[in-house]
mmCIF file of C-alpha atoms in Angstrom:
data_model
loop_
_atom_site.group_PDB
_atom_site.id
_atom_site.type_symbol
_atom_site.label_atom_id
_atom_site.label_comp_id
_atom_site.label_asym_id
_atom_site.label_seq_id
_atom_site.Cartn_x
_atom_site.Cartn_y
_atom_site.Cartn_z
ATOM 1 C CA ARG A 290 -30.589 9.470 2.333
ATOM 2 C CA GLY A 291 -27.473 7.906 3.715
ATOM 3 C CA ILE A 292 -25.188 5.213 2.403
ATOM 4 C CA GLU A 293 -26.763 1.824 3.048
ATOM 5 C CA ARG A 294 -25.038 -1.490 3.608
ATOM 6 C CA ASN A 295 -26.707 -4.873 3.320
ATOM 7 C CA PRO A 296 -25.197 -7.152 6.031
ATOM 8 C CA LYS A 297 -25.743 -10.230 3.841
ATOM 9 C CA LYS A 298 -24.239 -8.744 0.704
ATOM 10 C CA GLU A 299 -22.215 -5.579 0.798
ATOM 11 C CA ILE A 300 -23.805 -3.100 -1.623
ATOM 12 C CA TRP A 301 -23.087 0.597 -1.598
ATOM 13 C CA SER A 302 -24.993 3.359 -3.315
ATOM 14 C CA ASP A 303 -23.602 4.720 -6.588
ATOM 15 C CA ASP A 304 -25.352 8.095 -6.150
ATOM 16 C CA GLN A 305 -22.891 10.771 -7.297
ATOM 17 C CA ASP A 306 -23.919 13.257 -4.607
ATOM 18 C CA GLU A 307 -23.237 10.668 -1.928
ATOM 19 C CA ILE A 308 -19.928 9.776 -3.490
ATOM 20 C CA ARG A 309 -18.867 13.432 -3.421
ATOM 21 C CA GLN A 310 -20.020 13.670 0.196
ATOM 22 C CA LEU A 311 -17.862 10.666 1.145
ATOM 23 C CA LEU A 312 -14.901 12.079 -0.725
ATOM 24 C CA ASP A 313 -15.290 15.351 1.165
ATOM 25 C CA LEU A 314 -15.348 13.465 4.454
ATOM 26 C CA PHE A 315 -12.259 11.509 3.403
ATOM 27 C CA ASP A 316 -10.455 14.737 2.469
ATOM 28 C CA ALA A 317 -11.447 16.193 5.863
ATOM 29 C CA GLU A 318 -9.969 13.168 7.623
ATOM 30 C CA ILE A 319 -6.720 13.602 5.696
ATOM 31 C CA ALA A 320 -6.626 17.283 6.559
ATOM 32 C CA ALA A 321 -7.139 16.506 10.260
ATOM 33 C CA ASN A 322 -4.304 13.997 10.237
ATOM 34 C CA ASP A 323 -2.089 16.439 8.353
ATOM 35 C CA ALA A 324 -2.748 19.121 10.993
ATOM 36 C CA SER A 325 -2.000 16.676 13.826
ATOM 37 C CA PHE A 326 1.250 15.573 12.218
ATOM 38 C CA GLY A 327 2.246 19.225 11.764
ATOM 39 C CA ALA A 328 1.560 19.822 15.494
ATOM 40 C CA LEU A 329 3.812 16.856 16.310
ATOM 41 C CA LEU A 330 6.675 18.300 14.213
ATOM 42 C CA ASP A 331 6.205 21.724 15.829
ATOM 43 C CA ARG A 332 6.445 20.162 19.278
ATOM 44 C CA LEU A 333 9.604 18.268 18.365
ATOM 45 C CA ARG A 334 11.164 21.581 17.288
ATOM 46 C CA GLU A 335 9.997 23.276 20.515
ATOM 47 C CA ILE A 336 11.762 20.705 22.676
ATOM 48 C CA ASP A 337 14.823 20.643 20.389
ATOM 49 C CA LEU A 338 14.411 17.017 19.266
ATOM 50 C CA TYR A 339 13.473 17.513 15.613
ATOM 51 C CA ASP A 340 17.008 17.518 14.134
ATOM 52 C CA ASP A 341 18.053 14.327 15.952
ATOM 53 C CA THR A 342 14.837 12.373 15.323
ATOM 54 C CA LEU A 343 14.102 9.763 12.677
ATOM 55 C CA ILE A 344 10.638 10.604 11.318
ATOM 56 C CA ILE A 345 8.651 8.305 9.048
ATOM 57 C CA PHE A 346 5.292 9.468 7.676
ATOM 58 C CA VAL A 347 3.391 6.636 5.976
ATOM 59 C CA SER A 348 -0.154 5.373 5.384
ATOM 60 C CA ASP A 349 -1.254 1.753 5.654
ATOM 61 C CA HIS A 350 -3.561 1.832 2.621
ATOM 62 C CA GLY A 351 -5.750 3.991 0.429
ATOM 63 C CA GLU A 352 -9.485 3.878 -0.126
ATOM 64 C CA GLU A 353 -11.565 2.985 -3.150
ATOM 65 C CA PHE A 354 -14.527 5.153 -4.140
ATOM 66 C CA LEU A 355 -15.937 3.061 -6.971
ATOM 67 C CA ASP A 356 -12.625 3.424 -8.865
ATOM 68 C CA HIS A 357 -12.919 -0.229 -9.876
ATOM 69 C CA GLY A 358 -16.476 -0.925 -8.877
ATOM 70 C CA GLY A 359 -16.078 -1.189 -5.111
ATOM 71 C CA TRP A 360 -15.750 0.685 -1.863
ATOM 72 C CA THR A 361 -13.382 0.897 1.146
ATOM 73 C CA HIS A 362 -10.146 -1.130 1.019
ATOM 74 C CA GLY A 363 -8.820 -4.643 1.256
ATOM 75 C CA ARG A 364 -10.831 -5.778 -1.766
ATOM 76 C CA ASN A 365 -8.380 -5.289 -4.609
ATOM 77 C CA LEU A 366 -4.746 -4.405 -5.329
ATOM 78 C CA HIS A 367 -5.289 -1.426 -7.610
ATOM 79 C CA ALA A 368 -3.473 1.875 -7.230
ATOM 80 C CA GLU A 369 -6.179 3.547 -5.147
ATOM 81 C CA THR A 370 -5.541 0.969 -2.417
ATOM 82 C CA LEU A 371 -1.787 0.340 -2.720
ATOM 83 C CA ASP A 372 -0.316 3.750 -3.551
ATOM 84 C CA VAL A 373 0.388 5.475 -0.233
ATOM 85 C CA PRO A 374 2.610 8.350 0.893
ATOM 86 C CA LEU A 375 6.007 7.722 2.445
ATOM 87 C CA VAL A 376 8.150 10.582 3.784
ATOM 88 C CA LEU A 377 11.403 9.776 5.574
ATOM 89 C CA LYS A 378 13.569 12.253 7.499
ATOM 90 C CA LEU A 379 16.858 11.046 8.878
ATOM 91 C CA PRO A 380 18.515 12.446 11.992
ATOM 92 C CA GLY A 381 20.594 15.460 10.912
ATOM 93 C CA GLN A 382 19.155 15.493 7.396
ATOM 94 C CA ARG A 383 18.973 18.976 5.844
ATOM 95 C CA ARG A 384 17.951 18.388 2.217
ATOM 96 C CA GLY A 385 15.074 16.465 0.731
ATOM 97 C CA ARG A 386 15.043 14.168 -2.287
ATOM 98 C CA ARG A 387 12.244 12.579 -4.326
ATOM 99 C CA VAL A 388 12.986 8.911 -4.914
ATOM 100 C CA PRO A 389 11.169 7.174 -7.826
ATOM 101 C CA GLU A 390 11.955 3.619 -6.642
ATOM 102 C CA ILE A 391 9.138 1.250 -5.662
ATOM 103 C CA VAL A 392 9.357 0.552 -1.935
ATOM 104 C CA GLN A 393 7.153 -1.437 0.459
ATOM 105 C CA HIS A 394 6.020 -1.447 4.069
ATOM 106 C CA ILE A 395 8.322 -4.390 4.771
ATOM 107 C CA ASP A 396 11.260 -2.021 4.109
ATOM 108 C CA LEU A 397 10.434 0.154 7.140
ATOM 109 C CA LEU A 398 11.718 -2.151 9.865
ATOM 110 C CA PRO A 399 15.124 -2.703 8.187
ATOM 111 C CA THR A 400 15.354 1.053 7.624
ATOM 112 C CA ILE A 401 14.701 1.856 11.284
ATOM 113 C CA LEU A 402 17.207 -0.786 12.432
ATOM 114 C CA ASP A 403 19.795 0.477 9.952
ATOM 115 C CA VAL A 404 19.477 4.072 11.189
ATOM 116 C CA ALA A 405 19.768 2.829 14.788
ATOM 117 C CA GLY A 406 22.867 0.762 13.971
ATOM 118 C CA LEU A 407 21.110 -2.561 14.709
ATOM 119 C CA ARG A 408 21.127 -5.806 12.733
ATOM 120 C CA GLN A 409 18.198 -6.840 10.596
ATOM 121 C CA PRO A 410 16.414 -10.098 11.557
ATOM 122 C CA ALA A 411 17.567 -13.005 9.410
ATOM 123 C CA ARG A 412 14.075 -13.811 8.062
ATOM 124 C CA SER A 413 13.074 -10.259 7.245
ATOM 125 C CA GLU A 414 12.233 -9.763 3.580
ATOM 126 C CA GLY A 415 12.584 -5.983 3.471
ATOM 127 C CA HIS A 416 15.593 -3.843 2.637
ATOM 128 C CA SER A 417 16.861 -0.701 4.285
ATOM 129 C CA LEU A 418 15.877 2.462 2.408
ATOM 130 C CA LEU A 419 18.895 4.325 3.741
ATOM 131 C CA PRO A 420 20.941 3.930 0.522
ATOM 132 C CA LEU A 421 18.126 5.588 -1.459
ATOM 133 C CA VAL A 422 18.486 8.681 0.722
ATOM 134 C CA THR A 423 22.245 8.785 1.227
ATOM 135 C CA GLN A 424 23.671 7.556 -2.098
ATOM 136 C CA PRO A 425 23.730 9.437 -5.405
ATOM 137 C CA ALA A 426 20.803 8.554 -7.653
ATOM 138 C CA ASP A 427 23.029 6.965 -10.303
ATOM 139 C CA GLN A 428 24.335 4.456 -7.735
ATOM 140 C CA PHE A 429 20.940 2.882 -7.035
ATOM 141 C CA LEU A 430 20.930 -0.861 -7.520
ATOM 142 C CA GLY A 431 17.816 -0.716 -9.720
ATOM 143 C CA ALA A 432 14.166 -1.301 -9.061
ATOM 144 C CA ARG A 433 13.207 -4.291 -6.954
ATOM 145 C CA PRO A 434 9.879 -6.050 -7.581
ATOM 146 C CA GLY A 435 7.020 -4.959 -5.366
ATOM 147 C CA PHE A 436 4.641 -7.703 -4.236
ATOM 148 C CA SER A 437 1.139 -7.478 -2.708
ATOM 149 C CA HIS A 438 -1.388 -10.072 -1.606
ATOM 150 C CA VAL A 439 -4.945 -10.075 -0.319
ATOM 151 C CA SER A 440 -6.929 -13.188 0.567
ATOM 152 C CA LEU A 441 -10.735 -13.094 0.744
ATOM 153 C CA VAL A 442 -13.438 -15.699 1.097
ATOM 154 C CA ARG A 443 -14.234 -15.400 -2.612
ATOM 155 C CA GLY A 444 -10.636 -15.653 -3.832
ATOM 156 C CA VAL A 445 -7.012 -14.629 -3.634
ATOM 157 C CA THR A 446 -5.516 -11.625 -5.429
ATOM 158 C CA THR A 447 -1.795 -11.029 -5.856
ATOM 159 C CA SER A 448 0.199 -8.407 -7.737
ATOM 160 C CA ILE A 449 3.739 -7.573 -8.810
ATOM 161 C CA ILE A 450 5.259 -4.293 -9.908
ATOM 162 C CA VAL A 451 8.517 -4.262 -11.862
ATOM 163 C CA GLY A 452 9.669 -0.980 -13.349
ATOM 164 C CA ASP A 453 6.824 0.606 -15.308
ATOM 165 C CA TRP A 454 4.702 -2.561 -15.328
ATOM 166 C CA LYS A 455 2.170 -3.958 -12.910
ATOM 167 C CA LEU A 456 0.441 -7.317 -13.111
ATOM 168 C CA ILE A 457 -2.576 -8.305 -11.017
ATOM 169 C CA SER A 458 -3.651 -11.947 -10.729
ATOM 170 C CA ARG A 459 -6.966 -12.940 -9.202
ATOM 171 C CA GLN A 460 -7.812 -16.583 -8.526
ATOM 172 C CA SER A 461 -11.394 -17.459 -7.643
ATOM 173 C CA ARG A 462 -13.320 -20.725 -7.868
ATOM 174 C CA GLY A 463 -10.699 -22.451 -10.008
ATOM 175 C CA SER A 464 -10.354 -19.625 -12.534
ATOM 176 C CA GLN A 465 -7.647 -16.994 -12.912
ATOM 177 C CA LYS A 466 -7.926 -13.461 -14.249
ATOM 178 C CA ILE A 467 -4.704 -11.696 -15.276
ATOM 179 C CA ARG A 468 -4.482 -7.955 -15.899
ATOM 180 C CA LEU A 469 -1.464 -5.950 -16.990
ATOM 181 C CA TYR A 470 -0.962 -2.201 -16.654
ATOM 182 C CA ARG A 471 1.741 0.264 -17.585
ATOM 183 C CA TRP A 472 1.182 2.466 -14.554
ATOM 184 C CA PRO A 473 3.165 5.668 -15.419
ATOM 185 C CA GLU A 474 0.945 6.137 -18.504
ATOM 186 C CA ASP A 475 -2.180 4.734 -16.857
ATOM 187 C CA PRO A 476 -2.039 5.649 -13.121
ATOM 188 C CA GLY A 477 -5.734 4.858 -12.688
ATOM 189 C CA GLU A 478 -5.190 1.328 -14.053
ATOM 190 C CA ARG A 479 -8.030 1.435 -16.542
ATOM 191 C CA ASN A 480 -6.388 -0.056 -19.632
ATOM 192 C CA ASP A 481 -5.635 -3.795 -19.382
ATOM 193 C CA LEU A 482 -2.676 -4.585 -21.674
ATOM 194 C CA ALA A 483 -2.361 -8.324 -20.988
ATOM 195 C CA SER A 484 -3.543 -9.372 -24.450
ATOM 196 C CA ARG A 485 -1.312 -6.818 -26.212
ATOM 197 C CA PHE A 486 1.868 -7.814 -24.364
ATOM 198 C CA PRO A 487 1.692 -11.597 -23.823
ATOM 199 C CA VAL A 488 5.449 -12.017 -23.350
ATOM 200 C CA ARG A 489 5.602 -9.324 -20.693
ATOM 201 C CA THR A 490 2.546 -10.838 -19.041
ATOM 202 C CA ARG A 491 4.058 -14.330 -18.916
ATOM 203 C CA SER A 492 7.357 -12.962 -17.579
ATOM 204 C CA LEU A 493 5.712 -11.075 -14.714
ATOM 205 C CA ARG A 494 3.381 -13.949 -14.004
ATOM 206 C CA ALA A 495 6.389 -16.297 -13.692
ATOM 207 C CA LEU A 496 8.076 -13.915 -11.228
ATOM 208 C CA LEU A 497 4.897 -13.676 -9.179
ATOM 209 C CA GLU A 498 4.447 -17.447 -9.099
ATOM 210 C CA GLU A 499 8.086 -17.881 -8.108
ATOM 211 C CA LYS A 500 7.547 -15.499 -5.223
ATOM 212 C CA LEU A 501 4.400 -17.287 -4.086
ATOM 213 C CA ALA A 502 6.240 -20.624 -4.169
ATOM 214 C CA SER A 503 9.060 -19.347 -1.931
ATOM 215 C CA PRO A 504 9.177 -20.491 1.741
ATOM 216 C CA GLU A 505 8.469 -16.949 2.997
ATOM 217 C CA ALA A 506 5.160 -16.881 1.141
ATOM 218 C CA GLY A 507 3.891 -19.842 3.139
ATOM 219 C CA LEU A 508 4.343 -18.379 6.588
ATOM 220 C CA ALA A 509 1.177 -18.719 8.636
ATOM 221 C CA GLY A 510 -0.033 -16.249 11.198
ATOM 222 C CA GLU A 511 -0.167 -17.248 14.855
ATOM 223 C CA GLU A 512 -3.411 -17.618 16.740
ATOM 224 C CA ALA A 513 -4.190 -15.240 19.585
ATOM 225 C CA GLU A 514 -7.083 -14.559 21.929
ATOM 226 C CA LEU A 515 -8.511 -11.064 21.878
ATOM 227 C CA ASP A 516 -9.722 -9.361 25.007
ATOM 228 C CA SER A 517 -13.113 -7.663 24.785
ATOM 229 C CA GLU A 518 -11.674 -4.127 24.584
ATOM 230 C CA LEU A 519 -9.370 -4.928 21.674
ATOM 231 C CA GLU A 520 -12.168 -6.842 19.927
ATOM 232 C CA GLN A 521 -14.463 -3.835 20.164
ATOM 233 C CA ARG A 522 -11.763 -1.509 18.788
ATOM 234 C CA LEU A 523 -11.143 -3.807 15.827
ATOM 235 C CA LYS A 524 -14.853 -3.981 15.146
ATOM 236 C CA ALA A 525 -15.114 -0.194 15.265
ATOM 237 C CA LEU A 526 -12.336 -0.002 12.643
ATOM 238 C CA GLY A 527 -14.107 -2.544 10.451
ATOM 239 C CA TYR A 528 -11.531 -5.343 10.798
ATOM 240 C CA LEU A 529 -13.910 -7.776 12.504
#
């Protein structure tokens, strides 16, 4: 039998065989994208553009396979959704480097503009990642907090990562649930440490609330009308 979804209440099967089947399909999708990206790099080398090209390989999000009781993505801010690959190759770069710093999608635009020699927009929150690639590791300015946010009908979830610590706050129907993880030792985010480290929890919670109270956090999206073709594409991707 296949995976079944109830349109009124989203419920997915927890059958282990089906879960393995979905994981195999997910792995196959990753392999197909990997092969396509490799073909792109080969073509850039064939036409002698690889060395002079800025290449950024990144994913928008991960997928949950009952890691924390749910499916798909956009439902929580745990590692299986937020942790994504990022590979950056600068024009003329010959050597690679693994960078342990926490970076975010909002850093990509400033990085592209920096490489191109263009100015960053005044209201952009991100930071260029160029120093992480070009400067010695001991000259890094230190880890910046990483923030995430997802708003659903049943509540709002936010998170902050600072150093080895990650705090997730979920507000729903007037209540708030706080969870704290030390992610290098607990990459699957299974062991909630909020009660064991109350001072650390309060500190990260204060930083998160300060971020949410900032003017940038209140920016509202603009309204737009979708044509029928774009609407159908978004529905096919599961966004509508």
